[in-house]
Amino acid sequence: MELTSNPHVLSWVAEMAAMTKPDRQVWIDGSEEQLSALREEAVASGELIRLNGEKLPGCYLHRSDPSDVARVEGRTYICCKRQEDAGPTNNWMDPDEMRAKLREICEGSMRGRTMYIIPYSMSVIGSPFAKYGLELTDSIYVVLNMAIMTRMGRPVLDELGDSPDYIRGLHASVDLDEKNRYIVHFPEEDEIWSVNSAYGGNVLQGKKCFALRIASNLGRQEGWMAEHMLILGIENPEGEVRYLSAAFPSACGKTNLAMLIPPEHYRRNGWKVWCVGDDIAWLRVGQDGRLYAVNPENGFFGVAPGTSDKSNPNAMAATRRDTIFTNVALNTDDNTVWWEGMDKNPPRHALDWTGKPWTAESGTKGAHPNSRFTAPAKNCPSISPEFDNPQGVPLSAIIFGGRRARVAPLVYQSRDWKHGVFIGSVMASETTAAASGAVGVVRRDPMAMLPFCGYNMGDYWQHWLDMGGHIGKKPKIFNVNWFRTDENGRFIWPGFGENLRVLDWILRRCFDEVGAEETPIGFVPRPEDIELEGTDVSRATLAGLLQVDRELWREETAGIRTFYQKMGGHLPPDLAAELDALEARLK
Ligand code: OXD
Ligand code: MN
């Protein structure tokens, strides 16, 4: 039964159904009753495996097609009328040409299948941040994941009323043909099409497709920002909570930082850390001139391998109920899950992520390296009491970071907003050959948005600069690097919970409670200002971690110049000036 009389919704659903020709249409109302029936159906068809009801209540395992296990950046498109508007960092095709291609692929593709119609909201329904979407999909897996990752169902349509203001999304699994796999955004038409994939990041459209690529466009038009950032609240012993957001490229420990547990010394003194978000932040200027952040999602779609009771006990706790695991190993002794890095006790009897018998001696991975958990945010023991606050949380600091073996110090503060935007625009990570200490290739990933910015990267930087003009009380901008290595390629800084020591300094800087040393790259802590009690790190080691090597930085600026040249005429003059000024300070 249709759940709305919204003519814009009904005509579009009818149009998509006429093209894909599903046998049935099911409107997702979001009720537990309906979701539970869908879970039963997926278990009966083998799409989901129900896990141990005592150890993992409400949890399921799903295996995706082995050729469909990750986001496909090479097949992800921004289709706006002018290629220049997609810019040099995005794949582009003419929208009419792409539409014709997609229609051909999707024609009749849902014959024999059901089309599920999912109304969903990014952010709290009815809040000032909220944006609505409809995803039409032929996958129960997508429905059940969207039920964890977003607020969804009937209340979304009630709130939307007769408005045309929603993002249209079509997901057609077709036959999972890699060569015809497309993840396509039409930012000028508020539309997303995912075809020939059924894997999370490609098809859970609320996440990267909507909340970053489409939303970054909306933010630019409407004067707000959609960012690839975690959001944290840090409560000091006085009970005051200060908030920050942080952007890191993949594989830099973002989920771990988002769920950080304070070191013993801090815990004893009454510090607490609250998770507001682990992946995406929408930022708006509040009435008081501060920048407010919400996490538009309602769950975590986290990478499983490496997650353990040691590295991230909060994430582990979040996945102990009502979670969907994708492409992890199945422990057939007790019908639970396992992945590399969970513990040192791989199951004696297991099936690997492809469903084949597996043991630790097999010489292959039990879980796919990009295997995932989809867990409700409210399961996380450190979820912030402000998680559902429709106004968001006020940011004191914005942090950028990357994985750099030598060049970036543990932490430094930008000179001002413009310089902070410069720091974000040149963010980079290196691949490191840990054993030899060799420095690998530098991959620039501006604001961690390289695969997620839905328009021209140069214009996106300009939007950041322009936002600086609208935020009365601007968050201070910092850069961190947890990954400096010694001459043997070993990490010098202990990382994980100990990173709170650096966040503590950052927040004290934001409230003018601590000094700093000025260097050519920005403000660096005095070694005595970072709390080291309870660590093995000596003051001398810390001093080393904070050093700025001018020679390395001169090389760095040369790399930045080459990178900036790719932006052509879209490079904001303010950023070109920042680079010149940095070079001059390094002379
Ligand atoms: C993610 C990513 O899955 O950034 O969050 O790749
Ligand atoms: Mn991400």
XYZ file of C-alpha atoms and ligand atoms in Angstrom:
594
model
C 0.000 0.000 0.000
C 1.235 3.489 -0.839
C 2.260 5.460 2.216
C 1.865 8.915 0.730
C -0.259 10.931 -1.635
C 2.689 13.186 -2.521
C 2.299 13.514 -6.317
C 6.025 14.092 -6.884
C 6.864 10.887 -5.067
C 4.113 8.831 -6.664
C 4.878 9.872 -10.218
C 8.574 9.185 -9.824
C 8.033 5.768 -8.219
C 5.638 4.932 -11.052
C 8.189 6.026 -13.641
C 10.963 3.919 -12.106
C 8.648 0.921 -11.761
C 7.597 1.241 -15.399
C 11.269 1.039 -16.340
C 12.492 -1.702 -13.970
C 9.227 -3.727 -14.008
C 9.282 -5.284 -10.532
C 6.715 -7.997 -9.753
C 5.764 -6.231 -6.529
C 6.216 -2.901 -4.792
C 6.590 -2.707 -1.011
C 6.567 0.600 0.850
C 8.825 0.471 3.895
C 6.994 1.914 6.875
C 9.883 1.310 9.275
C 7.815 -0.774 11.698
C 9.538 -3.523 13.645
C 6.878 -5.897 12.386
C 7.710 -5.233 8.745
C 11.487 -5.301 9.286
C 11.246 -8.542 11.201
C 9.247 -10.173 8.387
C 11.923 -9.013 5.912
C 14.650 -10.531 8.084
C 12.765 -13.841 8.085
C 12.449 -13.692 4.335
C 16.167 -12.956 3.907
C 17.096 -15.831 6.211
C 14.824 -18.179 4.274
C 16.433 -17.176 0.970
C 19.979 -17.400 2.360
C 20.633 -13.671 1.888
C 21.180 -13.423 5.645
C 22.443 -15.957 8.156
C 20.989 -15.607 11.633
C 23.750 -15.622 14.275
C 23.839 -17.022 17.811
C 20.775 -15.576 19.532
C 22.381 -15.536 22.955
C 25.819 -14.209 22.149
C 24.762 -11.924 19.288
C 21.021 -11.265 19.645
C 19.403 -9.732 16.585
C 22.612 -10.128 14.547
C 22.992 -11.454 10.996
C 25.754 -12.264 8.556
C 25.586 -11.355 4.887
C 28.036 -12.339 2.157
C 28.233 -10.099 -0.861
C 29.258 -11.295 -4.302
C 33.071 -11.764 -4.248
C 33.387 -9.271 -7.115
C 31.397 -6.669 -5.203
C 33.148 -5.945 -1.918
C 34.054 -2.257 -1.860
C 33.178 1.192 -3.072
C 34.151 1.592 -6.712
C 35.684 5.040 -7.068
C 36.600 4.404 -10.687
C 32.931 3.848 -11.523
C 31.522 6.674 -9.427
C 30.331 9.676 -11.456
C 29.230 13.221 -10.930
C 26.982 14.023 -13.881
C 26.355 17.747 -14.053
C 25.870 19.609 -17.334
C 29.374 21.086 -17.454
C 32.376 18.854 -16.880
C 34.160 21.781 -15.302
C 31.625 21.784 -12.473
C 32.564 18.207 -11.555
C 36.212 19.259 -11.683
C 39.472 17.391 -12.142
C 39.003 14.986 -9.216
C 35.680 13.424 -10.275
C 34.613 11.098 -13.080
C 32.152 12.847 -15.338
C 29.792 12.011 -18.161
C 27.135 14.110 -19.870
C 23.922 13.633 -17.829
C 21.748 12.767 -20.856
C 24.255 10.240 -22.116
C 24.603 8.667 -18.680
C 20.864 8.579 -18.139
C 20.333 6.776 -21.437
C 22.999 4.230 -20.518
C 21.524 3.632 -17.056
C 17.995 3.298 -18.382
C 19.140 0.650 -20.796
C 20.859 -1.286 -17.989
C 17.865 -0.983 -15.654
C 15.147 -1.725 -18.199
C 13.196 -4.741 -16.902
C 15.934 -5.492 -14.338
C 13.473 -6.003 -11.467
C 11.349 -8.609 -13.252
C 10.745 -11.430 -10.786
C 11.909 -9.139 -7.966
C 10.344 -6.824 -5.435
C 10.945 -3.094 -5.434
C 11.213 -1.755 -1.882
C 10.475 1.931 -1.468
C 12.480 3.341 1.435
C 11.686 6.858 2.691
C 14.609 8.013 4.822
C 15.921 11.068 6.585
C 19.480 12.179 7.049
C 19.534 13.798 10.539
C 16.673 13.906 13.026
C 13.330 14.047 11.172
C 11.927 17.577 11.251
C 15.195 19.133 12.509
C 16.779 22.205 10.880
C 19.492 19.951 9.444
C 17.202 17.223 8.078
C 17.146 16.275 4.395
C 14.957 13.535 3.005
C 15.473 10.853 0.423
C 13.709 7.950 -1.177
C 15.694 4.911 -2.179
C 14.058 2.368 -4.449
C 15.903 -0.930 -4.184
C 15.517 -4.565 -5.085
C 17.613 -5.694 -2.101
C 16.321 -6.630 1.359
C 19.928 -6.255 2.574
C 19.773 -2.588 1.582
C 16.436 -2.109 3.354
C 17.728 -3.671 6.566
C 20.990 -1.708 6.469
C 19.184 1.560 5.765
C 16.969 0.774 8.759
C 20.110 0.866 10.926
C 21.997 3.666 9.181
C 19.159 6.202 8.840
C 15.913 7.315 10.403
C 13.394 5.852 8.012
C 9.828 4.838 7.298
C 6.407 6.430 7.489
C 7.337 9.472 9.668
C 9.648 10.677 6.886
C 6.795 10.779 4.365
C 4.523 12.421 6.928
C 7.120 15.149 7.430
C 7.768 15.519 3.682
C 4.051 16.051 3.019
C 3.485 17.127 -0.591
C 6.872 18.727 -1.001
C 9.063 17.902 -4.031
C 12.119 18.521 -1.861
C 13.697 15.095 -1.534
C 16.548 13.176 -3.150
C 15.484 10.488 -5.598
C 17.547 7.306 -5.486
C 17.343 4.154 -7.521
C 19.276 1.024 -6.675
C 19.044 -1.844 -9.133
C 21.229 -4.882 -8.426
C 20.733 -6.069 -12.050
C 23.232 -8.962 -12.338
C 26.161 -7.423 -10.425
C 28.132 -7.100 -13.645
C 31.333 -5.243 -12.748
C 31.713 -3.851 -16.246
C 28.318 -2.222 -16.048
C 28.561 -1.091 -12.439
C 27.799 2.617 -12.020
C 27.355 4.799 -8.962
C 26.004 8.003 -10.416
C 25.044 11.351 -8.963
C 23.027 13.961 -10.816
C 23.509 16.914 -8.465
C 21.476 19.260 -10.665
C 18.502 16.906 -10.507
C 18.907 15.654 -6.915
C 19.206 12.093 -8.116
C 21.358 9.049 -7.347
C 21.501 5.803 -9.339
C 23.436 2.732 -8.157
C 23.428 -0.168 -10.602
C 25.065 -3.593 -10.762
C 26.297 -3.543 -7.168
C 24.797 -4.672 -3.886
C 27.690 -3.710 -1.630
C 27.259 -1.219 1.217
C 29.187 1.893 0.264
C 27.817 1.803 -3.291
C 24.197 1.152 -2.475
C 23.412 2.441 1.021
C 22.736 5.730 -0.661
C 22.167 7.748 2.497
C 25.852 7.567 3.324
C 28.494 8.640 0.812
C 26.149 9.280 -2.141
C 23.666 11.530 -0.355
C 25.250 12.722 2.905
C 28.518 13.664 1.174
C 28.348 13.956 -2.628
C 24.845 15.339 -3.038
C 24.879 17.147 0.317
C 28.174 18.905 -0.426
C 26.403 20.443 -3.430
C 23.357 21.387 -1.377
C 25.592 22.861 1.314
C 27.346 25.039 -1.215
C 24.050 26.364 -2.564
C 22.443 26.811 0.835
C 25.419 28.040 2.886
C 26.340 25.009 4.979
C 28.883 22.182 4.789
C 28.794 18.389 4.397
C 32.066 16.904 5.582
C 33.772 13.514 5.926
C 34.329 14.019 9.650
C 33.830 12.329 12.982
C 32.346 14.384 15.823
C 33.494 14.045 19.437
C 32.533 15.612 22.750
C 35.238 15.788 25.390
C 34.080 16.250 28.968
C 36.612 17.657 31.410
C 36.615 17.050 35.181
C 34.509 20.217 35.648
C 31.758 18.541 33.614
C 32.112 20.931 30.680
C 31.826 19.239 27.264
C 33.771 20.729 24.351
C 33.206 19.470 20.818
C 35.454 18.918 17.863
C 35.222 17.333 14.437
C 38.000 15.599 12.551
C 38.670 14.548 8.967
C 41.100 11.744 8.133
C 41.695 9.727 4.985
C 40.855 6.013 5.126
C 42.998 3.790 7.362
C 43.923 6.497 9.851
C 41.862 5.203 12.784
C 38.836 7.469 12.433
C 36.352 5.057 14.022
C 38.805 4.381 16.860
C 39.201 8.097 17.540
C 35.426 8.588 17.373
C 34.983 6.007 20.134
C 38.110 6.832 22.119
C 38.389 5.663 25.713
C 40.478 8.047 27.858
C 43.776 6.766 29.266
C 43.628 5.629 32.893
C 45.179 8.863 34.205
C 42.481 10.952 32.526
C 39.651 8.581 33.489
C 40.660 8.743 37.127
C 40.507 12.513 36.967
C 36.967 12.448 35.612
C 37.448 12.871 31.855
C 34.890 11.361 29.491
C 34.716 11.187 25.713
C 31.384 11.157 23.881
C 30.868 9.954 20.321
C 28.493 12.043 18.212
C 29.568 10.616 14.851
C 32.220 8.411 13.259
C 32.115 9.338 9.578
C 30.018 12.280 8.415
C 29.303 15.732 9.820
C 26.875 18.333 8.543
C 27.860 21.804 9.714
C 25.695 24.914 9.984
C 26.173 28.336 11.502
C 23.959 28.690 14.576
C 22.095 31.789 15.737
C 24.916 32.516 18.195
C 27.492 32.587 15.372
C 29.088 29.297 16.326
C 29.440 26.369 13.908
C 27.100 23.504 14.839
C 27.569 19.874 13.801
C 25.245 16.924 13.480
C 25.901 13.385 12.435
C 23.261 12.825 9.755
C 23.475 9.044 10.167
C 21.904 6.768 12.754
C 24.396 3.904 12.740
C 27.986 2.879 12.076
C 29.134 1.123 8.915
C 32.572 0.287 10.257
C 35.481 -1.770 8.968
C 35.626 -4.989 10.998
C 39.233 -6.224 10.645
C 41.471 -4.700 13.293
C 38.515 -3.877 15.549
C 39.034 -5.552 18.914
C 38.351 -5.179 22.605
C 41.795 -3.614 22.776
C 41.690 -1.236 19.789
C 38.049 -0.201 20.125
C 35.967 -1.735 22.934
C 33.098 0.691 22.255
C 32.793 -0.461 18.639
C 32.914 -4.080 19.794
C 30.131 -3.400 22.298
C 28.093 -1.648 19.590
C 28.172 -4.773 17.426
C 26.959 -7.239 20.058
C 23.287 -6.860 19.172
C 21.062 -5.879 16.242
C 24.023 -5.714 13.873
C 24.492 -6.867 10.292
C 27.963 -8.202 9.519
C 29.079 -8.249 5.897
C 31.859 -10.500 4.575
C 33.342 -11.572 7.920
C 34.183 -15.181 8.855
C 31.544 -17.405 10.442
C 32.597 -19.448 13.473
C 30.598 -22.615 12.874
C 31.197 -23.976 16.378
C 29.014 -21.368 18.028
C 27.520 -19.466 15.090
C 29.321 -16.213 15.859
C 31.615 -14.059 13.739
C 35.345 -13.524 13.551
C 37.765 -11.309 11.669
C 41.487 -10.735 11.547
C 42.619 -8.598 14.460
C 39.592 -9.401 16.644
C 41.642 -11.592 18.982
C 44.409 -14.131 18.854
C 41.979 -17.078 18.843
C 40.770 -17.706 15.322
C 37.891 -20.189 15.313
C 38.764 -23.872 15.005
C 35.914 -24.442 12.584
C 34.840 -21.649 10.337
C 33.657 -20.529 6.941
C 35.524 -17.654 5.361
C 33.836 -14.567 3.923
C 33.075 -16.416 0.714
C 31.429 -19.304 2.629
C 34.249 -21.818 2.150
C 35.650 -23.946 5.024
C 38.527 -22.036 6.553
C 41.074 -22.197 9.386
C 43.898 -19.884 10.409
C 46.252 -22.282 8.633
C 44.475 -21.856 5.311
C 46.877 -19.109 4.321
C 44.032 -16.815 3.271
C 42.005 -14.227 5.142
C 38.929 -15.392 7.038
C 37.258 -11.993 6.715
C 37.549 -9.743 3.686
C 39.860 -6.784 4.530
C 36.915 -4.457 3.810
C 34.376 -6.528 5.753
C 31.971 -4.422 7.769
C 29.575 -4.171 10.672
C 26.382 -2.141 10.429
C 25.504 -1.285 14.028
C 22.928 1.084 15.555
C 24.576 4.223 16.982
C 22.593 3.877 20.189
C 24.429 0.597 20.894
C 27.697 2.461 21.409
C 28.375 2.804 25.155
C 29.950 6.236 24.624
C 27.215 7.630 22.366
C 26.727 11.293 23.207
C 23.588 12.389 25.097
C 23.439 15.066 22.352
C 23.322 12.511 19.536
C 19.664 13.264 18.790
C 19.867 16.983 19.520
C 18.194 18.536 16.457
C 20.352 21.676 16.803
C 23.641 19.729 16.786
C 26.689 20.475 18.929
C 28.873 23.616 18.787
C 32.377 22.992 17.465
C 35.418 24.486 19.144
C 37.966 22.776 16.890
C 38.255 21.216 13.467
C 41.055 18.721 13.016
C 42.656 17.479 9.824
C 45.089 14.600 9.775
C 46.931 12.082 7.713
C 49.500 9.366 7.870
C 52.928 10.975 7.485
C 56.160 9.227 8.479
C 58.274 12.333 8.972
C 57.023 15.646 7.728
C 54.012 16.566 9.891
C 54.505 17.023 13.641
C 52.203 15.315 16.148
C 49.979 18.385 16.142
C 49.997 21.975 14.948
C 47.487 24.769 14.844
C 46.733 26.916 11.833
C 47.382 30.633 12.026
C 43.769 31.474 11.192
C 40.740 30.133 9.259
C 42.268 30.741 5.812
C 45.468 29.019 6.744
C 43.364 26.200 8.233
C 41.558 25.770 4.915
C 44.970 25.629 3.251
C 46.033 22.856 5.656
C 42.862 20.883 4.906
C 43.282 21.343 1.155
C 46.746 19.748 1.153
C 45.974 16.865 3.529
C 47.843 13.741 2.568
C 48.652 10.216 3.591
C 51.652 8.098 2.743
C 51.897 4.386 2.327
C 54.706 3.249 4.584
C 56.808 0.157 4.285
C 56.870 -0.208 8.069
C 59.752 -2.653 8.295
C 62.266 -0.705 6.280
C 61.026 2.703 7.326
C 60.831 3.646 3.663
C 58.560 6.520 2.867
C 55.907 5.657 0.327
C 53.817 7.502 -2.118
C 52.028 10.659 -1.008
C 48.313 10.648 -1.814
C 46.663 14.025 -1.409
C 43.152 13.744 -0.035
C 41.828 17.269 0.605
C 39.673 17.360 3.732
C 39.417 13.524 3.245
C 36.856 14.416 0.556
C 38.701 13.305 -2.586
C 36.178 10.531 -3.415
C 33.237 12.337 -1.823
C 33.208 15.960 -2.964
C 30.257 16.268 -5.356
C 31.602 19.260 -7.308
C 34.775 21.008 -8.405
C 37.372 20.647 -5.635
C 38.671 24.187 -6.174
C 35.148 25.581 -5.762
C 34.747 23.444 -2.637
C 37.835 25.088 -1.145
C 36.383 28.471 -2.033
C 33.188 27.469 -0.209
C 35.262 26.683 2.876
C 36.909 30.116 2.611
C 33.513 31.800 2.145
C 32.058 29.984 5.159
C 34.808 31.600 7.231
C 33.084 34.901 6.497
C 29.772 33.662 7.909
C 30.925 31.952 11.088
C 31.121 34.551 13.826
C 32.937 32.370 16.359
C 35.076 30.203 14.149
C 36.376 26.851 15.368
C 40.186 26.801 15.428
C 41.753 24.507 12.845
C 44.481 21.961 13.643
C 46.434 19.183 11.969
C 47.434 15.962 13.717
C 49.703 13.099 12.726
C 49.661 10.012 14.937
C 51.939 8.165 12.530
C 55.464 9.581 12.754
C 57.978 6.751 12.641
C 61.514 6.289 13.901
C 64.496 5.203 11.789
C 63.273 1.592 12.103
C 59.834 2.441 10.777
C 58.170 2.048 14.188
C 55.448 4.424 15.324
C 56.766 6.821 17.952
C 53.439 8.007 19.373
C 51.337 5.306 21.129
C 48.058 6.466 19.553
C 44.594 5.099 20.408
C 43.311 6.422 23.783
C 46.562 8.349 24.307
C 45.485 10.674 21.497
C 43.281 12.349 24.097
C 46.430 14.054 25.394
C 46.706 15.863 22.076
C 42.985 16.638 21.919
C 43.267 18.058 25.439
C 45.964 20.495 24.231
C 43.894 21.370 21.173
C 40.841 22.242 23.269
C 42.898 24.247 25.743
C 44.229 26.237 22.782
C 40.663 26.891 21.660
C 39.856 28.441 25.039
C 43.159 30.338 25.356
C 44.239 28.194 28.280
C 47.696 27.283 26.990
C 50.477 28.854 24.957
C 52.301 27.561 21.871
C 55.399 28.080 19.783
C 55.116 29.791 16.461
C 56.831 27.982 13.582
C 56.701 28.532 9.806
C 53.909 25.947 9.476
C 51.764 27.155 12.378
C 51.589 26.912 16.171
C 53.165 23.860 17.794
C 52.830 22.847 21.478
C 55.666 23.465 23.885
C 56.696 19.936 24.940
C 55.868 20.698 28.576
C 52.259 21.537 27.687
C 51.168 18.044 26.671
C 50.194 15.808 29.602
C 52.446 12.738 29.625
C 51.647 11.221 33.016
C 50.872 7.536 32.672
C 52.654 7.069 29.314
C 56.067 5.728 28.375
C 56.671 8.735 26.167
C 59.495 10.943 27.440
C 59.620 14.734 27.104
C 62.558 14.330 24.730
C 60.605 11.949 22.507
C 57.674 14.334 22.548
C 59.967 17.214 21.627
C 61.118 15.138 18.646
C 57.524 14.463 17.618
C 56.861 18.194 17.604
C 59.863 19.165 15.506
C 59.382 20.898 12.186
C 62.080 20.057 9.623
C 62.341 23.026 7.267
C 64.062 21.044 4.545
C 61.274 18.433 4.454
C 58.708 21.196 4.443
C 60.391 22.900 1.500
C 60.041 19.609 -0.401
C 56.441 19.423 0.769
C 55.612 22.857 -0.626
C 56.995 21.805 -4.016
C 54.602 18.802 -3.944
C 51.710 21.072 -2.993
C 52.478 23.406 -5.892
C 52.266 20.507 -8.352
C 49.003 19.346 -6.772
C 47.495 22.834 -6.867
C 48.310 23.169 -10.564
C 45.745 20.435 -11.283
C 42.984 22.746 -10.057
C 43.668 25.232 -12.878
C 41.584 28.378 -12.729
C 39.465 27.029 -9.862
C 42.270 27.310 -7.326
C 41.147 30.039 -4.916
C 43.613 32.968 -4.961
C 43.603 32.937 -1.144
C 45.046 29.418 -1.147
C 47.685 30.291 -3.746
C 48.621 33.174 -1.455
C 48.784 30.834 1.554
C 51.219 28.589 -0.304
C 53.396 31.574 -1.271
C 53.369 32.779 2.330
C 54.346 29.355 3.663
C 57.219 29.162 1.194
C 58.378 32.609 2.259
C 58.273 31.642 5.955
C 60.362 28.540 5.229
C 63.146 30.498 3.470
C 34.007 4.650 4.603
C 35.066 5.249 3.777
O 33.566 3.544 4.281
O 35.438 6.391 4.044
O 33.594 5.298 5.561
O 35.549 4.600 2.854
Mn 34.218 7.325 5.541
